[in-house]
Amino acid sequence: MAATQENQPVIDIRNLSCYYGDKLALDNINLTVNEREILVIMGHSGSGKSTLLRNILGLLTPSSGQVEVLGKEISRLKKKELYELRKNIGVAFQNGALFSSLSVRENIELPLREHTDLDENTIQIMTMMKLTQMNLADHGDLMPAELSGGMLKRAGLARAVIMDPKLLFFDEPSAGLDPVTSAELDQLILQLRDALNMSIVIITHELESAFNVADRITVLDQGKQILTGSREEIKASSDQRIINMLGRIARDEDVDAEAYLHKLTHKNLPRK
Amino acid sequence: MNLVNIAQYISGFLQNLGRAGLFLAAVLFRIVTPPYRFTPTIKQIYFMGARSLLAIVVCGIFVGMVVALQFYDTLVRFGSVALLGAAVGISLIRELGPMITALVIIGRVGSAVCAEISIMRNESQIDALECMAIDPLRYLMAPRVLAAIISAPILTAVFITVGIFGGYFVGVILFEVSPGSYFGGMYDAVLWGDIVMGATKSFIFGLIIIWTATVKGFYLHLDKSGVHGTEAVSKVTTDTVVLSLITVLFADYIVTSIIL
């Protein structure tokens, strides 16, 4: 581990804030991901996890602050440079985001066909390897609509890693899956890190999965970064929001009686 | 409704218009610069052109027949049924051919393309393309736009041809106008200018329809009408049909007035 710490982090986020219109979606986020590290970003729905991911991927432009990925600052890159950088990044979307007009195999082959000059045989073999690795060897010729939720996620993962990226993002790997399938996916993620030396960022709200795979965890709540640390640090935290999350206790929001009354009476009044 | 609302509405409209303009410029740039995408373009031409043929042929026959019927009924009052071929030919080539073909394309192609693209946006497939470093404008939009501006004039030509024979059926076979005067009159009356007008219109209509469909679908997530997900998909698809209909009719008048 000592050797990796001398290296530059693969992701370096400094003072990142992001607005959606007037709404502050991310508030001063500082985060690094090191080589061969699995970082899990946790939080409720609406906590800003997806916004953070979209900022890192360059799908959104930060309102302020910097996002550096593989040594390049995302918001300063030209379109061409951004595409060049993204060839080293794999993203597995929540529901796979496979193209419904292509078969599973064609989906997985797509980045190879677009970005490499490999011959047909090599493409076939590489695709088959990834399909086998994801336990989808018999399902390559099916269309995405014919796959189950777990298979879609695995196919999305296969497409994300087909170019052997240095950096992998995985959005909600275990959402909507049964515990066994979810545990299998966790195993796959660990294998990918160990076999291909990837740095991996996972976005999830599933506690169990997070604690199974994470080297470090960062917890977001309403756009704010509450805590970043190892599994043990998260478990030992005294922050009430994290204790609630670990104990699965519903949020107990402080309600200002007057503000609540105002909301109730004014929100639905006709505008003048 | 006050001044602020009106100003917001206008600025929103201009914003959309500007975005759509830049989008079209970017797509056209990708059509003319390599790497070209031949196979997807051929597939789209098959979908937009070849698969629309039946609808175009059926519409063409009936429109040609009804135009001949109307003209026959009018011309017979003036005793000039010999002009039937010329009247049918000119009205189909200049106006009805491009227009009604555009209506068929809006219904068959515009709605389908918009629904397809907006579902891709809705299911993060377009984000996935971006993340795979594949330019969605080049990969998805360029073949569709190119296919539409190739298909629309060809479909229009087919429509006009079929329509002329539909008119022949009514005029010559049902009402016994002489076949020589039907085609001869048409040959004498139709000028190159008429054909240029029809061709220009069909090209412009094809571009307008595919532009509206792709831009509406592609910017689904920026649609500020307050609906999301599948509801937004159905809304932008309806919007596409209505908007391209209005724009095509408007463009029809403009093009006609410029060329005449």
XYZ file of N, CA, C and O in Angstrom, chain A residues 54 57 79 83 86 91 93 97-100 110-111 114-115 159, chain B residues 37 120 123-125 127-136 139:
128
model
N -22.206 12.697 -11.739
C -22.297 13.388 -13.031
C -21.247 14.485 -13.150
O -20.747 14.759 -14.227
N -17.955 12.742 -13.951
C -17.904 12.224 -15.322
C -17.904 13.328 -16.373
O -17.759 13.065 -17.555
N -13.907 18.992 -25.788
C -14.704 17.791 -26.036
C -13.825 16.597 -26.433
O -13.979 15.489 -25.931
N -13.302 13.111 -24.368
C -13.547 11.777 -24.918
C -12.310 10.893 -24.783
O -12.407 9.700 -24.499
N -12.187 9.758 -21.298
C -13.250 8.812 -20.958
C -12.974 7.410 -21.483
O -13.610 6.452 -21.047
N -18.220 3.203 -17.002
C -19.350 3.562 -16.158
C -20.442 2.507 -16.319
O -20.882 2.237 -17.429
N -24.171 1.920 -15.472
C -25.331 2.689 -15.027
C -26.295 1.815 -14.239
O -26.257 0.586 -14.309
N -28.409 0.684 -18.763
C -28.439 1.639 -19.880
C -27.933 0.997 -21.164
O -27.230 1.607 -21.954
N -28.300 -0.260 -21.384
C -27.916 -0.929 -22.630
C -28.794 -0.414 -23.759
O -29.936 -0.026 -23.531
N -28.261 -0.426 -24.980
C -29.054 0.028 -26.117
C -30.044 -1.050 -26.489
O -29.663 -2.183 -26.797
N -31.320 -0.696 -26.470
C -32.345 -1.718 -26.627
C -32.391 -2.281 -28.039
O -32.935 -3.348 -28.253
N -19.542 -2.737 -28.477
C -19.612 -1.392 -29.054
C -18.370 -0.524 -28.822
O -17.812 0.016 -29.781
N -17.893 -0.389 -27.553
C -16.702 0.459 -27.362
C -15.486 -0.050 -28.137
O -14.716 0.750 -28.686
N -15.898 0.927 -31.766
C -15.793 2.372 -32.001
C -14.369 2.884 -31.826
O -13.956 3.794 -32.527
N -13.645 2.306 -30.855
C -12.374 2.925 -30.473
C -11.129 2.147 -30.859
O -10.025 2.632 -30.691
N -19.936 -4.149 -20.232
C -19.670 -3.119 -21.228
C -18.745 -2.052 -20.659
O -17.885 -1.523 -21.364
N -20.713 7.387 -41.269
C -21.363 6.174 -40.767
C -22.335 5.649 -41.813
O -23.506 5.997 -41.805
N -34.169 6.884 -25.095
C -32.734 6.698 -24.872
C -32.207 7.719 -23.870
O -31.375 7.405 -23.022
N -33.569 6.751 -20.333
C -32.937 5.570 -19.715
C -31.420 5.699 -19.640
O -30.724 4.689 -19.560
N -30.909 6.915 -19.691
C -29.464 7.192 -19.576
C -28.635 6.575 -20.692
O -27.423 6.486 -20.578
N -29.272 6.118 -21.773
C -28.470 5.507 -22.836
C -27.591 6.546 -23.527
O -26.491 6.233 -23.972
N -26.364 9.266 -21.993
C -25.256 9.485 -21.055
C -24.233 8.361 -21.182
O -23.029 8.592 -21.111
N -24.741 7.137 -21.338
C -23.834 5.990 -21.467
C -22.947 6.153 -22.695
O -21.747 5.879 -22.644
N -23.533 6.618 -23.804
C -22.728 6.857 -25.007
C -21.636 7.878 -24.717
O -20.472 7.674 -25.050
N -22.025 8.994 -24.087
C -21.060 10.029 -23.722
C -19.933 9.420 -22.889
O -18.764 9.693 -23.118
N -20.310 8.592 -21.919
C -19.304 8.029 -21.013
C -18.421 7.012 -21.716
O -17.319 6.726 -21.268
N -18.904 6.425 -22.808
C -18.069 5.497 -23.582
C -17.250 6.260 -24.614
O -16.649 5.654 -25.498
N -17.273 7.603 -24.520
C -16.537 8.453 -25.446
C -17.038 8.290 -26.879
O -16.288 8.376 -27.838
N -18.336 7.982 -27.019
C -18.945 7.915 -28.353
C -19.854 9.131 -28.482
O -20.744 9.323 -27.657
N -19.603 9.941 -29.505
C -20.347 11.184 -29.681
C -21.783 10.869 -30.112
O -21.995 10.358 -31.214
N -22.775 11.151 -29.269
C -24.151 10.790 -29.647
C -24.633 11.543 -30.890
O -25.455 11.010 -31.633
N -23.083 9.459 -33.642
C -23.511 8.060 -33.641
C -25.010 7.921 -33.887
O -25.442 7.064 -34.635
